Amino acid sequence: MRNNRALVWSVIGVGMVMTALAAVHHVVAGTLRERTTYLTFTRPVQLPGVTLNAGAYIFELVDPSGAPGLVRVASRDRTVGFFLGFTNDAERPRGLRLDASVSLGEAGGGAAPPITVWWPIGETTGRQFIYPKR
């Protein structure tokens, strides 16, 4: 009886450890440092459906292995989410420095320019934001 009880508690303990490790892996996969870029804008810019005021933001791939096109943009302290959406692959143009993080599109009439592509630092493939057709 005593041996069975010890075995049951051992199995429960192993199960709890495995669950905790799986949860930690899931959290880490969602916020890989090499897929996170801290950007500061000195003027307003646009993303699909939102205008970001001048300030500091975090751009990150939510899950590079499971949903490689899903991008999240949040405040520097991660307390406010501004954008969560799917994007398309975009190859970095030849000659564009590896530390160039965004490409801006044209905006008319004093409007904030749209961010067309975000490249994680050092990456040759970036994320092209999908804007609705006008």
A tleap script that builds the chain and sets N, CA, C and O, in Angstrom:
source leaprc.protein.ff14SB
mol = sequence {
  NMET ARG ASN ASN ARG ALA LEU VAL TRP SER
  VAL ILE GLY VAL GLY MET VAL MET THR ALA
  LEU ALA ALA VAL HIE HIE VAL VAL ALA GLY
  THR LEU ARG GLU ARG THR THR TYR LEU THR
  PHE THR ARG PRO VAL GLN LEU PRO GLY VAL
  THR LEU ASN ALA GLY ALA TYR ILE PHE GLU
  LEU VAL ASP PRO SER GLY ALA PRO GLY LEU
  VAL ARG VAL ALA SER ARG ASP ARG THR VAL
  GLY PHE PHE LEU GLY PHE THR ASN ASP ALA
  GLU ARG PRO ARG GLY LEU ARG LEU ASP ALA
  SER VAL SER LEU GLY GLU ALA GLY GLY GLY
  ALA ALA PRO PRO ILE THR VAL TRP TRP PRO
  ILE GLY GLU THR THR GLY ARG GLN PHE ILE
  TYR PRO LYS CARG
}
set mol.1.N position { 0.827 -1.192 0.000 }
set mol.1.CA position { 0.000 0.000 0.000 }
set mol.1.C position { 0.872 1.257 0.000 }
set mol.1.O position { 0.616 2.205 -0.742 }
set mol.2.N position { 1.912 1.248 0.850 }
set mol.2.CA position { 2.813 2.388 0.971 }
set mol.2.C position { 3.579 2.611 -0.339 }
set mol.2.O position { 3.777 3.754 -0.752 }
set mol.3.N position { 4.011 1.525 -0.994 }
set mol.3.CA position { 4.736 1.635 -2.255 }
set mol.3.C position { 3.850 2.202 -3.359 }
set mol.3.O position { 4.311 3.001 -4.174 }
set mol.4.N position { 2.580 1.795 -3.392 }
set mol.4.CA position { 1.652 2.322 -4.399 }
set mol.4.C position { 1.444 3.818 -4.219 }
set mol.4.O position { 1.398 4.567 -5.195 }
set mol.5.N position { 1.319 4.250 -2.972 }
set mol.5.CA position { 1.118 5.675 -2.692 }
set mol.5.C position { 2.335 6.480 -3.154 }
set mol.5.O position { 2.179 7.553 -3.737 }
set mol.6.N position { 3.538 5.976 -2.899 }
set mol.6.CA position { 4.762 6.653 -3.332 }
set mol.6.C position { 4.825 6.718 -4.854 }
set mol.6.O position { 5.227 7.735 -5.418 }
set mol.7.N position { 4.432 5.647 -5.512 }
set mol.7.CA position { 4.433 5.613 -6.971 }
set mol.7.C position { 3.444 6.639 -7.537 }
set mol.7.O position { 3.761 7.358 -8.485 }
set mol.8.N position { 2.265 6.698 -6.956 }
set mol.8.CA position { 1.257 7.666 -7.414 }
set mol.8.C position { 1.788 9.092 -7.265 }
set mol.8.O position { 1.657 9.896 -8.188 }
set mol.9.N position { 2.381 9.413 -6.125 }
set mol.9.CA position { 2.905 10.766 -5.911 }
set mol.9.C position { 4.072 11.057 -6.853 }
set mol.9.O position { 4.233 12.192 -7.301 }
set mol.10.N position { 4.878 10.055 -7.157 }
set mol.10.CA position { 5.982 10.243 -8.109 }
set mol.10.C position { 5.443 10.562 -9.499 }
set mol.10.O position { 5.951 11.456 -10.176 }
set mol.11.N position { 4.417 9.834 -9.922 }
set mol.11.CA position { 3.808 10.076 -11.231 }
set mol.11.C position { 3.180 11.471 -11.278 }
set mol.11.O position { 3.322 12.181 -12.273 }
set mol.12.N position { 2.500 11.856 -10.227 }
set mol.12.CA position { 1.897 13.200 -10.173 }
set mol.12.C position { 2.987 14.262 -10.240 }
set mol.12.O position { 2.843 15.254 -10.953 }
set mol.13.N position { 4.073 14.062 -9.506 }
set mol.13.CA position { 5.176 15.026 -9.517 }
set mol.13.C position { 5.801 15.164 -10.891 }
set mol.13.O position { 6.056 16.281 -11.342 }
set mol.14.N position { 6.053 14.051 -11.563 }
set mol.14.CA position { 6.618 14.083 -12.915 }
set mol.14.C position { 5.655 14.786 -13.867 }
set mol.14.O position { 6.082 15.579 -14.707 }
set mol.15.N position { 4.371 14.502 -13.743 }
set mol.15.CA position { 3.370 15.156 -14.595 }
set mol.15.C position { 3.347 16.662 -14.396 }
set mol.15.O position { 3.224 17.417 -15.361 }
set mol.16.N position { 3.465 17.105 -13.142 }
set mol.16.CA position { 3.466 18.549 -12.863 }
set mol.16.C position { 4.706 19.210 -13.440 }
set mol.16.O position { 4.617 20.310 -13.985 }
set mol.17.N position { 5.852 18.569 -13.334 }
set mol.17.CA position { 7.092 19.116 -13.892 }
set mol.17.C position { 6.984 19.214 -15.412 }
set mol.17.O position { 7.373 20.228 -15.992 }
set mol.18.N position { 6.471 18.192 -16.052 }
set mol.18.CA position { 6.333 18.214 -17.515 }
set mol.18.C position { 5.358 19.300 -17.954 }
set mol.18.O position { 5.603 19.972 -18.956 }
set mol.19.N position { 4.271 19.484 -17.236 }
set mol.19.CA position { 3.312 20.540 -17.557 }
set mol.19.C position { 3.957 21.910 -17.418 }
set mol.19.O position { 3.765 22.779 -18.268 }
set mol.20.N position { 4.724 22.105 -16.347 }
set mol.20.CA position { 5.401 23.393 -16.141 }
set mol.20.C position { 6.406 23.663 -17.250 }
set mol.20.O position { 6.486 24.787 -17.744 }
set mol.21.N position { 7.172 22.658 -17.650 }
set mol.21.CA position { 8.146 22.840 -18.729 }
set mol.21.C position { 7.452 23.155 -20.053 }
set mol.21.O position { 7.935 23.988 -20.819 }
set mol.22.N position { 6.342 22.507 -20.324 }
set mol.22.CA position { 5.597 22.790 -21.554 }
set mol.22.C position { 5.072 24.217 -21.543 }
set mol.22.O position { 5.107 24.892 -22.573 }
set mol.23.N position { 4.588 24.688 -20.408 }
set mol.23.CA position { 4.079 26.060 -20.313 }
set mol.23.C position { 5.201 27.058 -20.509 }
set mol.23.O position { 5.011 28.060 -21.197 }
set mol.24.N position { 6.370 26.814 -19.924 }
set mol.24.CA position { 7.512 27.718 -20.089 }
set mol.24.C position { 7.939 27.742 -21.543 }
set mol.24.O position { 8.217 28.811 -22.086 }
set mol.25.N position { 7.995 26.581 -22.185 }
set mol.25.CA position { 8.362 26.529 -23.602 }
set mol.25.C position { 7.392 27.336 -24.442 }
set mol.25.O position { 7.814 28.060 -25.344 }
set mol.26.N position { 6.093 27.225 -24.164 }
set mol.26.CA position { 5.083 27.973 -24.917 }
set mol.26.C position { 5.264 29.477 -24.740 }
set mol.26.O position { 5.183 30.220 -25.718 }
set mol.27.N position { 5.503 29.933 -23.540 }
set mol.27.CA position { 5.686 31.362 -23.284 }
set mol.27.C position { 6.930 31.873 -23.978 }
set mol.27.O position { 6.898 32.939 -24.592 }
set mol.28.N position { 8.032 31.130 -23.893 }
set mol.28.CA position { 9.276 31.555 -24.530 }
set mol.28.C position { 9.118 31.571 -26.043 }
set mol.28.O position { 9.633 32.477 -26.698 }
set mol.29.N position { 8.421 30.595 -26.616 }
set mol.29.CA position { 8.241 30.547 -28.065 }
set mol.29.C position { 7.487 31.772 -28.556 }
set mol.29.O position { 7.696 32.200 -29.691 }
set mol.30.N position { 6.627 32.340 -27.745 }
set mol.30.CA position { 5.859 33.496 -28.165 }
set mol.30.C position { 6.622 34.800 -28.113 }
set mol.30.O position { 6.155 35.803 -28.653 }
set mol.31.N position { 7.779 34.818 -27.481 }
set mol.31.CA position { 8.510 36.080 -27.347 }
set mol.31.C position { 10.008 35.878 -27.542 }
set mol.31.O position { 10.804 36.283 -26.695 }
set mol.32.N position { 10.390 35.266 -28.634 }
set mol.32.CA position { 11.802 35.052 -28.901 }
set mol.32.C position { 12.523 36.381 -29.069 }
set mol.32.O position { 12.100 37.233 -29.851 }
set mol.33.N position { 13.612 36.551 -28.333 }
set mol.33.CA position { 14.334 37.813 -28.351 }
set mol.33.C position { 14.837 38.179 -29.733 }
set mol.33.O position { 14.810 39.351 -30.106 }
set mol.34.N position { 15.299 37.192 -30.506 }
set mol.34.CA position { 15.844 37.517 -31.816 }
set mol.34.C position { 14.761 37.910 -32.820 }
set mol.34.O position { 15.080 38.363 -33.919 }
set mol.35.N position { 13.529 37.747 -32.471 }
set mol.35.CA position { 12.409 38.144 -33.335 }
set mol.35.C position { 11.663 39.329 -32.745 }
set mol.35.O position { 10.506 39.567 -33.092 }
set mol.36.N position { 12.310 40.070 -31.860 }
set mol.36.CA position { 11.719 41.236 -31.229 }
set mol.36.C position { 12.581 42.449 -31.531 }
set mol.36.O position { 13.803 42.405 -31.388 }
set mol.37.N position { 11.936 43.538 -31.953 }
set mol.37.CA position { 12.657 44.773 -32.255 }
set mol.37.C position { 12.025 45.912 -31.476 }
set mol.37.O position { 10.804 46.067 -31.468 }
set mol.38.N position { 12.854 46.704 -30.825 }
set mol.38.CA position { 12.407 47.897 -30.104 }
set mol.38.C position { 12.631 49.086 -31.022 }
set mol.38.O position { 13.764 49.377 -31.406 }
set mol.39.N position { 11.553 49.771 -31.374 }
set mol.39.CA position { 11.636 50.909 -32.295 }
set mol.39.C position { 11.081 52.159 -31.647 }
set mol.39.O position { 10.103 52.108 -30.901 }
set mol.40.N position { 11.720 53.292 -31.942 }
set mol.40.CA position { 11.235 54.588 -31.483 }
set mol.40.C position { 10.984 55.461 -32.695 }
set mol.40.O position { 11.858 55.619 -33.548 }
set mol.41.N position { 9.795 56.024 -32.770 }
set mol.41.CA position { 9.419 56.909 -33.869 }
set mol.41.C position { 9.334 58.339 -33.351 }
set mol.41.O position { 8.820 58.581 -32.259 }
set mol.42.N position { 9.841 59.281 -34.136 }
set mol.42.CA position { 9.817 60.694 -33.738 }
set mol.42.C position { 8.601 61.419 -34.290 }
set mol.42.O position { 8.385 62.596 -34.003 }
set mol.43.N position { 7.804 60.705 -35.088 }
set mol.43.CA position { 6.566 61.261 -35.635 }
set mol.43.C position { 5.571 60.123 -35.774 }
set mol.43.O position { 5.961 58.957 -35.729 }
set mol.44.N position { 4.305 60.435 -35.939 }
set mol.44.CA position { 3.308 59.367 -36.092 }
set mol.44.C position { 3.546 58.535 -37.356 }
set mol.44.O position { 4.000 59.050 -38.378 }
set mol.45.N position { 3.232 57.245 -37.266 }
set mol.45.CA position { 3.270 56.319 -38.393 }
set mol.45.C position { 2.002 55.466 -38.327 }
set mol.45.O position { 1.328 55.404 -37.299 }
set mol.46.N position { 1.697 54.812 -39.448 }
set mol.46.CA position { 0.487 53.983 -39.498 }
set mol.46.C position { 0.816 52.503 -39.639 }
set mol.46.O position { 1.829 52.116 -40.222 }
set mol.47.N position { -0.067 51.704 -39.091 }
set mol.47.CA position { -0.155 50.278 -39.362 }
set mol.47.C position { -1.610 50.035 -39.765 }
set mol.47.O position { -2.453 50.901 -39.528 }
set mol.48.N position { -1.933 48.892 -40.362 }
set mol.48.CA position { -3.321 48.671 -40.754 }
set mol.48.C position { -4.290 48.875 -39.581 }
set mol.48.O position { -4.232 48.159 -38.581 }
set mol.49.N position { -5.168 49.850 -39.722 }
set mol.49.CA position { -6.206 50.094 -38.733 }
set mol.49.C position { -5.808 50.931 -37.531 }
set mol.49.O position { -6.640 51.159 -36.653 }
set mol.50.N position { -4.563 51.398 -37.457 }
set mol.50.CA position { -4.132 52.164 -36.285 }
set mol.50.C position { -3.017 53.138 -36.654 }
set mol.50.O position { -2.181 52.854 -37.512 }
set mol.51.N position { -3.023 54.282 -35.992 }
set mol.51.CA position { -1.916 55.227 -36.104 }
set mol.51.C position { -1.135 55.187 -34.803 }
set mol.51.O position { -1.701 55.335 -33.720 }
set mol.52.N position { 0.168 54.986 -34.921 }
set mol.52.CA position { 1.048 54.991 -33.755 }
set mol.52.C position { 1.598 56.401 -33.590 }
set mol.52.O position { 2.201 56.938 -34.518 }
set mol.53.N position { 1.403 56.996 -32.449 }
set mol.53.CA position { 1.971 58.316 -32.182 }
set mol.53.C position { 3.472 58.196 -32.009 }
set mol.53.O position { 3.998 57.093 -31.861 }
set mol.54.N position { 4.163 59.325 -32.026 }
set mol.54.CA position { 5.600 59.313 -31.756 }
set mol.54.C position { 5.816 58.626 -30.412 }
set mol.54.O position { 5.097 58.899 -29.450 }
set mol.55.N position { 6.797 57.743 -30.344 }
set mol.55.CA position { 7.052 57.019 -29.104 }
set mol.55.C position { 7.786 55.725 -29.356 }
set mol.55.O position { 8.210 55.448 -30.478 }
set mol.56.N position { 7.940 54.920 -28.296 }
set mol.56.CA position { 8.683 53.658 -28.348 }
set mol.56.C position { 7.716 52.477 -28.392 }
set mol.56.O position { 6.715 52.446 -27.676 }
set mol.57.N position { 8.035 51.512 -29.243 }
set mol.57.CA position { 7.168 50.358 -29.457 }
set mol.57.C position { 7.992 49.089 -29.580 }
set mol.57.O position { 9.189 49.129 -29.865 }
set mol.58.N position { 7.326 47.960 -29.359 }
set mol.58.CA position { 7.916 46.645 -29.561 }
set mol.58.C position { 7.228 46.003 -30.756 }
set mol.58.O position { 6.001 45.905 -30.790 }
set mol.59.N position { 8.014 45.566 -31.738 }
set mol.59.CA position { 7.517 44.790 -32.871 }
set mol.59.C position { 8.050 43.381 -32.673 }
set mol.59.O position { 9.247 43.192 -32.455 }
set mol.60.N position { 7.154 42.376 -32.748 }
set mol.60.CA position { 7.620 41.009 -32.549 }
set mol.60.C position { 6.778 40.006 -33.312 }
set mol.60.O position { 5.587 40.202 -33.552 }
set mol.61.N position { 7.456 38.906 -33.688 }
set mol.61.CA position { 6.753 37.767 -34.253 }
set mol.61.C position { 6.184 36.984 -33.086 }
set mol.61.O position { 6.911 36.628 -32.158 }
set mol.62.N position { 4.902 36.717 -33.128 }
set mol.62.CA position { 4.240 36.058 -32.011 }
set mol.62.C position { 4.707 34.618 -31.858 }
set mol.62.O position { 5.057 34.195 -30.756 }
set mol.63.N position { 4.717 33.864 -32.944 }
set mol.63.CA position { 5.122 32.453 -32.898 }
set mol.63.C position { 5.776 32.102 -34.230 }
set mol.63.O position { 5.096 31.638 -35.145 }
set mol.64.N position { 7.097 32.316 -34.353 }
set mol.64.CA position { 7.774 32.113 -35.632 }
set mol.64.C position { 7.615 30.714 -36.220 }
set mol.64.O position { 7.631 30.564 -37.441 }
set mol.65.N position { 7.463 29.688 -35.385 }
set mol.65.CA position { 7.354 28.333 -35.925 }
set mol.65.C position { 5.913 27.947 -36.244 }
set mol.65.O position { 5.675 27.255 -37.234 }
set mol.66.N position { 4.950 28.375 -35.436 }
set mol.66.CA position { 3.558 27.975 -35.635 }
set mol.66.C position { 2.762 28.911 -36.519 }
set mol.66.O position { 1.919 28.463 -37.297 }
set mol.67.N position { 3.018 30.211 -36.410 }
set mol.67.CA position { 2.310 31.220 -37.211 }
set mol.67.C position { 3.335 32.280 -37.608 }
set mol.67.O position { 3.363 33.365 -37.026 }
set mol.68.N position { 4.179 31.971 -38.597 }
set mol.68.CA position { 5.309 32.840 -38.901 }
set mol.68.C position { 4.935 34.248 -39.369 }
set mol.68.O position { 5.782 35.141 -39.330 }
set mol.69.N position { 3.725 34.470 -39.800 }
set mol.69.CA position { 3.344 35.782 -40.290 }
set mol.69.C position { 2.605 36.647 -39.291 }
set mol.69.O position { 2.225 37.771 -39.621 }
set mol.70.N position { 2.392 36.162 -38.090 }
set mol.70.CA position { 1.618 36.895 -37.093 }
set mol.70.C position { 2.527 37.865 -36.337 }
set mol.70.O position { 3.463 37.452 -35.652 }
set mol.71.N position { 2.237 39.158 -36.473 }
set mol.71.CA position { 3.048 40.212 -35.856 }
set mol.71.C position { 2.228 40.929 -34.795 }
set mol.71.O position { 1.043 41.207 -34.980 }
set mol.72.N position { 2.889 41.221 -33.677 }
set mol.72.CA position { 2.280 41.992 -32.599 }
set mol.72.C position { 3.106 43.258 -32.403 }
set mol.72.O position { 4.337 43.219 -32.401 }
set mol.73.N position { 2.407 44.386 -32.236 }
set mol.73.CA position { 3.058 45.655 -31.909 }
set mol.73.C position { 2.444 46.145 -30.610 }
set mol.73.O position { 1.225 46.257 -30.480 }
set mol.74.N position { 3.316 46.433 -29.650 }
set mol.74.CA position { 2.856 46.840 -28.318 }
set mol.74.C position { 3.680 48.024 -27.834 }
set mol.74.O position { 4.709 48.368 -28.414 }
set mol.75.N position { 3.199 48.638 -26.755 }
set mol.75.CA position { 3.964 49.701 -26.118 }
set mol.75.C position { 5.264 49.112 -25.580 }
set mol.75.O position { 5.371 47.903 -25.376 }
set mol.76.N position { 6.238 49.970 -25.354 }
set mol.76.CA position { 7.560 49.521 -24.899 }
set mol.76.C position { 7.466 48.667 -23.625 }
set mol.76.O position { 8.245 47.731 -23.447 }
set mol.77.N position { 6.526 48.987 -22.754 }
set mol.77.CA position { 6.376 48.221 -21.507 }
set mol.77.C position { 5.380 47.065 -21.641 }
set mol.77.O position { 5.057 46.405 -20.653 }
set mol.78.N position { 4.899 46.823 -22.855 }
set mol.78.CA position { 3.969 45.727 -23.181 }
set mol.78.C position { 2.607 45.836 -22.495 }
set mol.78.O position { 1.873 44.849 -22.443 }
set mol.79.N position { 2.257 46.989 -21.978 }
set mol.79.CA position { 0.961 47.121 -21.305 }
set mol.79.C position { -0.169 47.413 -22.280 }
set mol.79.O position { -1.330 47.151 -21.965 }
set mol.80.N position { 0.141 47.951 -23.460 }
set mol.80.CA position { -0.881 48.294 -24.442 }
set mol.80.C position { -0.534 47.634 -25.774 }
set mol.80.O position { 0.565 47.814 -26.300 }
set mol.81.N position { -1.482 46.870 -26.312 }
set mol.81.CA position { -1.316 46.284 -27.636 }
set mol.81.C position { -1.937 47.207 -28.672 }
set mol.81.O position { -3.059 47.680 -28.492 }
set mol.82.N position { -1.217 47.466 -29.750 }
set mol.82.CA position { -1.706 48.365 -30.793 }
set mol.82.C position { -2.081 47.632 -32.071 }
set mol.82.O position { -2.981 48.060 -32.793 }
set mol.83.N position { -1.398 46.534 -32.353 }
set mol.83.CA position { -1.634 45.824 -33.606 }
set mol.83.C position { -1.359 44.347 -33.394 }
set mol.83.O position { -0.390 43.974 -32.732 }
set mol.84.N position { -2.216 43.510 -33.960 }
set mol.84.CA position { -2.005 42.073 -34.019 }
set mol.84.C position { -2.600 41.630 -35.334 }
set mol.84.O position { -3.814 41.702 -35.523 }
set mol.85.N position { -1.762 41.174 -36.246 }
set mol.85.CA position { -2.288 40.785 -37.545 }
set mol.85.C position { -1.303 39.963 -38.354 }
set mol.85.O position { -0.107 39.918 -38.064 }
set mol.86.N position { -1.839 39.318 -39.374 }
set mol.86.CA position { -1.013 38.516 -40.267 }
set mol.86.C position { -0.333 39.422 -41.294 }
set mol.86.O position { -0.851 40.474 -41.668 }
set mol.87.N position { 0.831 38.982 -41.730 }
set mol.87.CA position { 1.644 39.732 -42.681 }
set mol.87.C position { 2.161 38.773 -43.743 }
set mol.87.O position { 2.038 37.556 -43.613 }
set mol.88.N position { 2.737 39.335 -44.786 }
set mol.88.CA position { 3.353 38.540 -45.851 }
set mol.88.C position { 4.869 38.602 -45.735 }
set mol.88.O position { 5.417 39.546 -45.166 }
set mol.89.N position { 5.552 37.580 -46.284 }
set mol.89.CA position { 7.010 37.619 -46.363 }
set mol.89.C position { 7.442 38.766 -47.261 }
set mol.89.O position { 6.775 39.084 -48.245 }
set mol.90.N position { 8.567 39.385 -46.912 }
set mol.90.CA position { 9.146 40.440 -47.737 }
set mol.90.C position { 10.662 40.324 -47.680 }
set mol.90.O position { 11.258 40.423 -46.607 }
set mol.91.N position { 11.272 40.118 -48.815 }
set mol.91.CA position { 12.730 40.018 -48.866 }
set mol.91.C position { 13.353 41.404 -48.749 }
set mol.91.O position { 12.860 42.369 -49.332 }
set mol.92.N position { 14.430 41.489 -47.998 }
set mol.92.CA position { 15.156 42.748 -47.847 }
set mol.92.C position { 15.812 43.084 -49.189 }
set mol.92.O position { 16.509 42.246 -49.760 }
set mol.93.N position { 15.598 44.295 -49.695 }
set mol.93.CA position { 16.224 44.672 -50.968 }
set mol.93.C position { 17.753 44.658 -50.868 }
set mol.93.O position { 18.323 44.977 -49.824 }
set mol.94.N position { 18.392 44.288 -51.958 }
set mol.94.CA position { 19.858 44.316 -51.990 }
set mol.94.C position { 20.329 45.729 -51.698 }
set mol.94.O position { 19.765 46.706 -52.191 }
set mol.95.N position { 21.352 45.816 -50.903 }
set mol.95.CA position { 21.918 47.120 -50.582 }
set mol.95.C position { 21.303 47.780 -49.357 }
set mol.95.O position { 21.861 48.743 -48.833 }
set mol.96.N position { 20.161 47.279 -48.889 }
set mol.96.CA position { 19.551 47.847 -47.690 }
set mol.96.C position { 20.289 47.305 -46.475 }
set mol.96.O position { 20.403 46.093 -46.297 }
set mol.97.N position { 20.781 48.199 -45.653 }
set mol.97.CA position { 21.571 47.808 -44.484 }
set mol.97.C position { 20.787 46.850 -43.588 }
set mol.97.O position { 19.565 46.950 -43.486 }
set mol.98.N position { 21.498 45.916 -42.937 }
set mol.98.CA position { 20.852 44.937 -42.062 }
set mol.98.C position { 20.305 45.550 -40.791 }
set mol.98.O position { 19.525 44.913 -40.083 }
set mol.99.N position { 20.708 46.801 -40.483 }
set mol.99.CA position { 20.156 47.441 -39.286 }
set mol.99.C position { 18.968 48.350 -39.617 }
set mol.99.O position { 18.432 49.010 -38.727 }
set mol.100.N position { 18.554 48.390 -40.880 }
set mol.100.CA position { 17.344 49.124 -41.262 }
set mol.100.C position { 16.140 48.283 -40.841 }
set mol.100.O position { 16.012 47.129 -41.249 }
set mol.101.N position { 15.257 48.861 -40.024 }
set mol.101.CA position { 14.177 48.074 -39.428 }
set mol.101.C position { 12.834 48.190 -40.123 }
set mol.101.O position { 12.064 47.230 -40.128 }
set mol.102.N position { 12.529 49.351 -40.714 }
set mol.102.CA position { 11.228 49.511 -41.355 }
set mol.102.C position { 11.375 50.218 -42.686 }
set mol.102.O position { 12.360 50.907 -42.953 }
set mol.103.N position { 10.368 50.024 -43.502 }
set mol.103.CA position { 10.228 50.754 -44.759 }
set mol.103.C position { 8.905 51.507 -44.674 }
set mol.103.O position { 7.879 50.938 -44.301 }
set mol.104.N position { 8.939 52.781 -45.021 }
set mol.104.CA position { 7.728 53.600 -44.958 }
set mol.104.C position { 7.188 53.844 -46.360 }
set mol.104.O position { 7.950 54.034 -47.309 }
set mol.105.N position { 5.874 53.838 -46.477 }
set mol.105.CA position { 5.216 54.138 -47.736 }
set mol.105.C position { 4.885 55.620 -47.816 }
set mol.105.O position { 5.181 56.392 -46.904 }
set mol.106.N position { 4.271 55.996 -48.919 }
set mol.106.CA position { 3.893 57.388 -49.127 }
set mol.106.C position { 2.563 57.682 -48.440 }
set mol.106.O position { 1.672 56.836 -48.360 }
set mol.107.N position { 2.466 58.912 -47.950 }
set mol.107.CA position { 1.218 59.377 -47.342 }
set mol.107.C position { 0.936 60.766 -47.882 }
set mol.107.O position { 1.852 61.575 -48.033 }
set mol.108.N position { -0.289 61.037 -48.164 }
set mol.108.CA position { -0.633 62.336 -48.711 }
set mol.108.C position { -1.341 63.221 -47.711 }
set mol.108.O position { -1.920 62.740 -46.737 }
set mol.109.N position { -1.290 64.504 -47.955 }
set mol.109.CA position { -2.064 65.462 -47.185 }
set mol.109.C position { -1.753 65.530 -45.710 }
set mol.109.O position { -2.666 65.717 -44.905 }
set mol.110.N position { -0.509 65.386 -45.326 }
set mol.110.CA position { -0.151 65.495 -43.917 }
set mol.110.C position { -0.474 64.263 -43.085 }
set mol.110.O position { -0.329 64.297 -41.863 }
set mol.111.N position { -0.907 63.179 -43.713 }
set mol.111.CA position { -1.214 61.946 -42.984 }
set mol.111.C position { 0.086 61.256 -42.567 }
set mol.111.O position { 1.134 61.463 -43.179 }
set mol.112.N position { 0.004 60.443 -41.529 }
set mol.112.CA position { 1.160 59.669 -41.085 }
set mol.112.C position { 1.517 58.633 -42.143 }
set mol.112.O position { 0.623 57.995 -42.699 }
set mol.113.N position { 2.808 58.449 -42.435 }
set mol.113.CA position { 3.181 57.456 -43.440 }
set mol.113.C position { 2.943 56.034 -42.926 }
set mol.113.O position { 3.129 55.760 -41.741 }
set mol.114.N position { 2.535 55.140 -43.814 }
set mol.114.CA position { 2.322 53.754 -43.398 }
set mol.114.C position { 3.644 52.987 -43.336 }
set mol.114.O position { 4.520 53.177 -44.180 }
set mol.115.N position { 3.779 52.132 -42.342 }
set mol.115.CA position { 4.908 51.205 -42.307 }
set mol.115.C position { 4.548 50.080 -43.264 }
set mol.115.O position { 3.571 49.364 -43.044 }
set mol.116.N position { 5.324 49.920 -44.315 }
set mol.116.CA position { 5.013 48.888 -45.294 }
set mol.116.C position { 5.644 47.551 -44.939 }
set mol.116.O position { 5.035 46.497 -45.121 }
set mol.117.N position { 6.893 47.603 -44.422 }
set mol.117.CA position { 7.607 46.375 -44.081 }
set mol.117.C position { 8.391 46.595 -42.793 }
set mol.117.O position { 8.950 47.668 -42.565 }
set mol.118.N position { 8.422 45.556 -41.953 }
set mol.118.CA position { 9.291 45.522 -40.777 }
set mol.118.C position { 10.245 44.348 -40.931 }
set mol.118.O position { 9.825 43.223 -41.204 }
set mol.119.N position { 11.540 44.623 -40.752 }
set mol.119.CA position { 12.554 43.576 -40.769 }
set mol.119.C position { 13.155 43.457 -39.380 }
set mol.119.O position { 13.691 44.436 -38.860 }
set mol.120.N position { 13.080 42.265 -38.756 }
set mol.120.CA position { 13.820 42.079 -37.504 }
set mol.120.C position { 15.310 42.339 -37.777 }
set mol.120.O position { 15.810 42.004 -38.851 }
set mol.121.N position { 15.999 42.919 -36.832 }
set mol.121.CA position { 17.403 43.288 -37.009 }
set mol.121.C position { 18.221 42.083 -37.486 }
set mol.121.O position { 18.165 41.001 -36.902 }
set mol.122.N position { 18.979 42.303 -38.559 }
set mol.122.CA position { 19.862 41.266 -39.092 }
set mol.122.C position { 19.198 40.239 -39.975 }
set mol.122.O position { 19.883 39.385 -40.538 }
set mol.123.N position { 17.887 40.293 -40.115 }
set mol.123.CA position { 17.156 39.305 -40.917 }
set mol.123.C position { 17.069 39.767 -42.377 }
set mol.123.O position { 16.965 40.962 -42.653 }
set mol.124.N position { 17.112 38.823 -43.290 }
set mol.124.CA position { 16.944 39.161 -44.702 }
set mol.124.C position { 15.481 39.070 -45.131 }
set mol.124.O position { 15.106 39.631 -46.160 }
set mol.125.N position { 14.653 38.371 -44.355 }
set mol.125.CA position { 13.227 38.294 -44.642 }
set mol.125.C position { 12.476 39.068 -43.566 }
set mol.125.O position { 12.668 38.852 -42.369 }
set mol.126.N position { 11.622 39.968 -44.019 }
set mol.126.CA position { 10.828 40.767 -43.097 }
set mol.126.C position { 9.358 40.455 -43.238 }
set mol.126.O position { 8.981 39.450 -43.841 }
set mol.127.N position { 8.525 41.320 -42.677 }
set mol.127.CA position { 7.081 41.135 -42.671 }
set mol.127.C position { 6.416 42.341 -43.319 }
set mol.127.O position { 6.552 43.467 -42.841 }
set mol.128.N position { 5.701 42.100 -44.401 }
set mol.128.CA position { 4.981 43.151 -45.124 }
set mol.128.C position { 3.561 43.236 -44.564 }
set mol.128.O position { 2.823 42.251 -44.553 }
set mol.129.N position { 3.194 44.435 -44.097 }
set mol.129.CA position { 1.872 44.639 -43.528 }
set mol.129.C position { 0.831 44.689 -44.647 }
set mol.129.O position { 1.091 45.208 -45.732 }
set mol.130.N position { -0.342 44.142 -44.363 }
set mol.130.CA position { -1.405 44.032 -45.350 }
set mol.130.C position { -2.423 45.134 -45.070 }
set mol.130.O position { -3.119 45.105 -44.055 }
set mol.131.N position { -2.502 46.090 -45.965 }
set mol.131.CA position { -3.440 47.191 -45.840 }
set mol.131.C position { -4.656 46.919 -46.700 }
set mol.131.O position { -4.532 46.321 -47.768 }
set mol.132.N position { -5.844 47.350 -46.253 }
set mol.132.CA position { -7.051 47.142 -47.070 }
set mol.132.C position { -6.966 47.940 -48.367 }
set mol.132.O position { -6.404 49.035 -48.409 }
set mol.133.N position { -7.525 47.378 -49.403 }
set mol.133.CA position { -7.566 48.070 -50.711 }
set mol.133.C position { -8.476 49.263 -50.619 }
set mol.133.O position { -9.509 49.205 -49.951 }
set mol.134.N position { -8.115 50.348 -51.276 }
set mol.134.CA position { -8.943 51.553 -51.262 }
set mol.134.C position { -9.684 51.717 -52.543 }
set mol.134.O position { -10.431 52.682 -52.705 }
savepdb mol mol.pdb
quit
